Amino acid sequence: MKTTSFALCVLLFSLMPKTGFAKPADFTSTIQPFFARYCSRCHNEKQQEGEFRLDTLPRNFTDESIAQRWDEVIFRMNSGEMPPKDEPLPKSEELGRVVDWLSARVSEGRAARMAKGGPVSHYRLSRDEYANTVGDLLGVRFDVHMPGVFNEDPRWHGFDRIGSMLSLAPSHVERYIKAAETVLGRAFANSPPKVRKRRYEPGFLKINRKDTDTRYRWIYYPGRVGPHIHTEAQGAQVRVRIQLSGLQPFGDRAPHLTVWDFVLKRSVFDEDIVTAEDRPVIVEFVTMSPSFQIMNDTKGHFARHTLSMTSSVLISSRDRRGRRPTGYMMFDDDGRPIYPLLLIDWIEYETVATGEADLKKREGLVPATEGDPAETHECIKQFATRAWRRPATDIEVTRYLKIVEDELAAGASFQAAYRAAMVGILSSKNFYYITEGSTTDQRNHLNGWELASRLSYFLWSSMPDNELLAAARNGTLRKPDQLRIQLNRMLGAEKIRRLSDSFPKQWLQLHRVGMFPPDPGLYPDYDKWLERSMVLETTNFFSEVFSRNLSIREFLISDWTMVNPRLALHYRMPELTTSGFQRVLLKPEYRRGGVLTQASILSLTSDGTRHRPVHRGVWISEAIFGRTPPSPPPNVEPLAPTPSNKPKATLRQQLEAHTTHTVCASCHRKIDPLGFALDNYNAIGQWRTVERVRGGQGENPPVVSGGELPDSRKFNSPEEFKQLLAQDIHRFAEAFIEQLATYALRRVMTIDDRDQIKAIVAASKKDDFRIRTVIENLVTSELFQKR
């Protein structure tokens, strides 16, 4: 037997019942007969091919070094190196079962290692959680996404809050110190920021000898970018207001307002504007941008270039006075727009004064009297207690008092000395880590303070508020009835929007949308606003399910969705006459419903040129069924374009001809039908009945989206496929709750959590899996409250 093959057989033989996650029944019925038939003859206690004993290799999958060798097992099997060609070959079903068994054990071992904690567990805040926390603590808006502020958070299957992934490096500490200095500088500035207010508007036209004035409007045609507007915000918030109209040509896209931050190279406000010329609207938003530009970010026939704000103006679509005779014709003879146009009446900005609510957050944190030791001690203790989300001890407070004393001794002013102590508190691991457990008090459950933090960072992605901390302080939070009261209060707070925005993005891996920009030659209508709208449809859809407390069944199949004018055009729905996202009922001919047929999901599982059925199948397996398929074999040849002398073939036909490898066939039988079910949708999520094929001869072939699930249930369309998934709601609920628990507990779920997840599923079934019921059952469960 080949040397490259014996290692696999060694590891297969080692699957004798010992320790780890291995299941005796699975081993006896699946694994043992396999290696007895194909491996044991050359690798037993008397004969060791390659000088390797088969029966001495441990089977503890929680050990990382052993798990790495199991990964090698799967690699060798996938590569076809075992068994060698001159030995009896297993059937694809046999080999597939072994690969599945090994992959499951390796995954379980990896999850156990990632979830394993000692007496004390630490979970570092993500960037967004840091921003939310300093905002709720001190009323300071801090942009954590500015270049160079914080390192990007690593992800695990879309989640950016997994404790084992969020490690700490020296660069993190340096940036936390700088961030603390900036945040405290804004919260306790020596003088408030200057109040600035300015309005920009076009000039006037003298109509007659009586000097009656008529106001111009700026006309922003597709691609037009206005000049820079400098707010000189300097860390303060600025409220921007724009009065404008949006004229949409019949059958064309809506004009799109983008406010572009020239420094950060990103949009700070986006919205389709659809409103009559004589009924302008005022859009309003708050930003910290020191400089921005207005643009009509709609594709058109004009070159993108900056124009003076004194040019490209008009009075109305019918009144052409003041227009340049050599300019583009924007309206037809009846005053109807030829292109998507924005008509801007005026732009203004104003510095936002710090509100009473934010000022109240800072009360009592800085001594009113300099040099009073008792007051200084009390203020430091109060600030540390609030920042750390649990009582600061006197020993801890003494350390920061020492900072004040040392700074004063070095000649610093009291204000600077005290600020240094505050920076230390915000730069402490007690602030940017959520800590659970104790080195002295061995316990399996969270205490009240830890439960308050777990609950608030789950629902609000931020620190507990005063009421939640009070419940932790007086010991009532751990009582089931009081926990439910706090939960219901928090679910109704405005900050719950953070959950409805953050969780679906992480669960569904929406960060991948746009990772492979579509080829403009194949998809000329694709643009950045469409890309953003795709993600916003999914997050708005989740918010709608949450706000109406609908069943999670809606994620699989629904008769409604959330679209804006851009998506309505993309989906070939009737034109929307109002701006923004709105709930629309879906007719059968729209062929939408649930998240699977939303453009965000369909595009993130595609590449820049074509849809990818295998990737779609893997995504469904992970997000809907909660199961990650084994890794693909190495060195798989990519699909080649259809030869010019062959008939055009769909991607499905090519894949079916391509997956002839034994292991490939065993896995693809489970994955591919899930992806083929969505073949009627192209790489950017548009419906089609034929597949456009490059190369080959003849007509483009028709799309076939039917198939058969592993349990032999057949379907003939995406709608039938979704109906089958909805019939399996119990299975989807288990996967959904596992994803929700991963988000809430900041760790990977393990096999040890399975029974508790099933108990939450059973409790939620009584209310048809309404989403708030699911959340309540999770929060009040043993799973949520244990360490």
Short mmCIF file of N, CA and C in Angstrom, two decimals, residues 460-524:
data_model
loop_
_atom_site.label_atom_id
_atom_site.label_comp_id
_atom_site.label_asym_id
_atom_site.label_seq_id
_atom_site.Cartn_x
_atom_site.Cartn_y
_atom_site.Cartn_z
N TRP A 460 -28.79 44.83 22.87
CA TRP A 460 -28.47 46.21 22.54
C TRP A 460 -27.05 46.41 22.02
N SER A 461 -26.23 45.38 22.00
CA SER A 461 -24.82 45.50 21.61
C SER A 461 -24.13 46.62 22.39
N SER A 462 -24.48 46.73 23.66
CA SER A 462 -23.94 47.80 24.48
C SER A 462 -24.10 47.45 25.96
N MET A 463 -23.64 48.35 26.81
CA MET A 463 -23.66 48.16 28.25
C MET A 463 -25.09 48.21 28.81
N PRO A 464 -25.31 47.63 29.99
CA PRO A 464 -26.62 47.72 30.63
C PRO A 464 -26.94 49.17 30.99
N ASP A 465 -28.23 49.51 30.96
CA ASP A 465 -28.63 50.85 31.40
C ASP A 465 -28.80 50.85 32.92
N ASN A 466 -29.15 51.98 33.48
CA ASN A 466 -29.23 52.11 34.94
C ASN A 466 -30.26 51.17 35.56
N GLU A 467 -31.39 50.99 34.87
CA GLU A 467 -32.43 50.12 35.43
C GLU A 467 -31.97 48.67 35.48
N LEU A 468 -31.28 48.24 34.45
CA LEU A 468 -30.79 46.86 34.42
C LEU A 468 -29.69 46.66 35.47
N LEU A 469 -28.82 47.65 35.62
CA LEU A 469 -27.77 47.57 36.64
C LEU A 469 -28.38 47.57 38.04
N ALA A 470 -29.47 48.33 38.23
CA ALA A 470 -30.13 48.34 39.53
C ALA A 470 -30.70 46.97 39.86
N ALA A 471 -31.26 46.29 38.85
CA ALA A 471 -31.79 44.95 39.07
C ALA A 471 -30.68 43.97 39.42
N ALA A 472 -29.50 44.18 38.81
CA ALA A 472 -28.35 43.34 39.16
C ALA A 472 -27.88 43.63 40.58
N ARG A 473 -27.89 44.91 40.95
CA ARG A 473 -27.39 45.33 42.27
C ARG A 473 -28.27 44.79 43.39
N ASN A 474 -29.58 44.86 43.21
CA ASN A 474 -30.47 44.42 44.30
C ASN A 474 -30.81 42.93 44.25
N GLY A 475 -30.20 42.21 43.28
CA GLY A 475 -30.34 40.76 43.26
C GLY A 475 -31.61 40.22 42.67
N THR A 476 -32.41 41.05 42.02
CA THR A 476 -33.70 40.58 41.47
C THR A 476 -33.59 40.07 40.04
N LEU A 477 -32.52 40.39 39.35
CA LEU A 477 -32.44 40.06 37.92
C LEU A 477 -32.46 38.56 37.68
N ARG A 478 -31.92 37.79 38.61
CA ARG A 478 -31.87 36.35 38.41
C ARG A 478 -33.21 35.66 38.71
N LYS A 479 -34.19 36.41 39.20
CA LYS A 479 -35.52 35.84 39.42
C LYS A 479 -36.25 35.78 38.08
N PRO A 480 -36.83 34.63 37.72
CA PRO A 480 -37.44 34.47 36.39
C PRO A 480 -38.45 35.56 36.03
N ASP A 481 -39.34 35.93 36.97
CA ASP A 481 -40.35 36.92 36.62
C ASP A 481 -39.73 38.29 36.39
N GLN A 482 -38.71 38.65 37.19
CA GLN A 482 -38.05 39.94 37.02
C GLN A 482 -37.19 39.95 35.76
N LEU A 483 -36.60 38.82 35.43
CA LEU A 483 -35.82 38.74 34.19
C LEU A 483 -36.73 38.95 32.98
N ARG A 484 -37.92 38.41 33.01
CA ARG A 484 -38.87 38.60 31.91
C ARG A 484 -39.31 40.05 31.81
N ILE A 485 -39.50 40.70 32.96
CA ILE A 485 -39.88 42.11 32.95
C ILE A 485 -38.79 42.94 32.28
N GLN A 486 -37.55 42.71 32.65
CA GLN A 486 -36.44 43.45 32.05
C GLN A 486 -36.31 43.14 30.56
N LEU A 487 -36.49 41.87 30.22
CA LEU A 487 -36.40 41.47 28.81
C LEU A 487 -37.45 42.19 27.98
N ASN A 488 -38.70 42.19 28.41
CA ASN A 488 -39.76 42.84 27.65
C ASN A 488 -39.53 44.35 27.55
N ARG A 489 -39.01 44.94 28.61
CA ARG A 489 -38.69 46.37 28.55
C ARG A 489 -37.61 46.64 27.51
N MET A 490 -36.59 45.82 27.49
CA MET A 490 -35.49 46.02 26.57
C MET A 490 -35.90 45.75 25.12
N LEU A 491 -36.78 44.78 24.92
CA LEU A 491 -37.25 44.48 23.57
C LEU A 491 -38.04 45.65 22.98
N GLY A 492 -38.63 46.47 23.85
CA GLY A 492 -39.41 47.60 23.38
C GLY A 492 -38.62 48.90 23.27
N ALA A 493 -37.35 48.87 23.64
CA ALA A 493 -36.54 50.09 23.60
C ALA A 493 -36.05 50.36 22.18
N GLU A 494 -35.73 51.61 21.91
CA GLU A 494 -35.25 51.99 20.58
C GLU A 494 -33.94 51.28 20.23
N LYS A 495 -33.12 51.01 21.25
CA LYS A 495 -31.82 50.38 21.01
C LYS A 495 -31.92 48.95 20.50
N ILE A 496 -33.13 48.37 20.52
CA ILE A 496 -33.29 47.00 20.02
C ILE A 496 -33.03 46.95 18.51
N ARG A 497 -33.03 48.11 17.86
CA ARG A 497 -32.72 48.14 16.42
C ARG A 497 -31.33 47.61 16.14
N ARG A 498 -30.46 47.72 17.13
CA ARG A 498 -29.09 47.21 16.93
C ARG A 498 -29.11 45.70 16.73
N LEU A 499 -29.98 45.01 17.45
CA LEU A 499 -30.10 43.56 17.27
C LEU A 499 -30.66 43.24 15.89
N SER A 500 -31.72 43.93 15.49
CA SER A 500 -32.36 43.62 14.21
C SER A 500 -31.49 44.02 13.03
N ASP A 501 -30.48 44.84 13.27
CA ASP A 501 -29.55 45.20 12.20
C ASP A 501 -28.32 44.29 12.22
N SER A 502 -27.79 44.04 13.41
CA SER A 502 -26.53 43.32 13.53
C SER A 502 -26.68 41.81 13.36
N PHE A 503 -27.68 41.22 14.01
CA PHE A 503 -27.79 39.76 13.98
C PHE A 503 -28.00 39.20 12.58
N PRO A 504 -28.96 39.72 11.78
CA PRO A 504 -29.11 39.13 10.44
C PRO A 504 -27.88 39.27 9.58
N LYS A 505 -27.14 40.37 9.75
CA LYS A 505 -25.91 40.53 8.97
C LYS A 505 -24.89 39.44 9.30
N GLN A 506 -24.82 39.09 10.58
CA GLN A 506 -23.84 38.08 10.99
C GLN A 506 -24.34 36.67 10.71
N TRP A 507 -25.59 36.41 11.05
CA TRP A 507 -26.17 35.09 10.81
C TRP A 507 -26.12 34.72 9.33
N LEU A 508 -26.53 35.65 8.47
CA LEU A 508 -26.63 35.36 7.04
C LEU A 508 -25.36 35.71 6.27
N GLN A 509 -24.32 36.20 6.98
CA GLN A 509 -23.02 36.53 6.38
C GLN A 509 -23.15 37.59 5.28
N LEU A 510 -23.92 38.62 5.57
CA LEU A 510 -24.18 39.66 4.56
C LEU A 510 -22.95 40.51 4.28
N HIS A 511 -21.89 40.39 5.10
CA HIS A 511 -20.66 41.13 4.81
C HIS A 511 -20.05 40.68 3.49
N ARG A 512 -20.47 39.53 3.00
CA ARG A 512 -19.92 39.01 1.75
C ARG A 512 -20.59 39.59 0.51
N VAL A 513 -21.70 40.30 0.69
CA VAL A 513 -22.35 40.92 -0.47
C VAL A 513 -21.41 41.95 -1.07
N GLY A 514 -21.16 41.85 -2.35
CA GLY A 514 -20.25 42.76 -3.03
C GLY A 514 -18.80 42.34 -2.97
N MET A 515 -18.51 41.21 -2.34
CA MET A 515 -17.13 40.74 -2.26
C MET A 515 -16.56 40.46 -3.66
N PHE A 516 -17.44 39.97 -4.55
CA PHE A 516 -17.07 39.76 -5.95
C PHE A 516 -17.93 40.67 -6.81
N PRO A 517 -17.46 41.88 -7.08
CA PRO A 517 -18.28 42.83 -7.86
C PRO A 517 -18.66 42.24 -9.22
N PRO A 518 -19.93 42.29 -9.58
CA PRO A 518 -20.36 41.72 -10.86
C PRO A 518 -19.68 42.38 -12.05
N ASP A 519 -19.43 41.60 -13.05
CA ASP A 519 -18.83 42.07 -14.29
C ASP A 519 -19.78 43.08 -14.94
N PRO A 520 -19.34 44.34 -15.13
CA PRO A 520 -20.24 45.34 -15.71
C PRO A 520 -20.64 45.01 -17.14
N GLY A 521 -19.84 44.21 -17.81
CA GLY A 521 -20.22 43.80 -19.16
C GLY A 521 -21.40 42.85 -19.16
N LEU A 522 -21.51 42.03 -18.12
CA LEU A 522 -22.62 41.09 -18.02
C LEU A 522 -23.81 41.68 -17.28
N TYR A 523 -23.54 42.56 -16.30
CA TYR A 523 -24.60 43.13 -15.48
C TYR A 523 -24.44 44.65 -15.45
N PRO A 524 -24.74 45.32 -16.54
CA PRO A 524 -24.49 46.76 -16.63
C PRO A 524 -25.35 47.61 -15.69
#
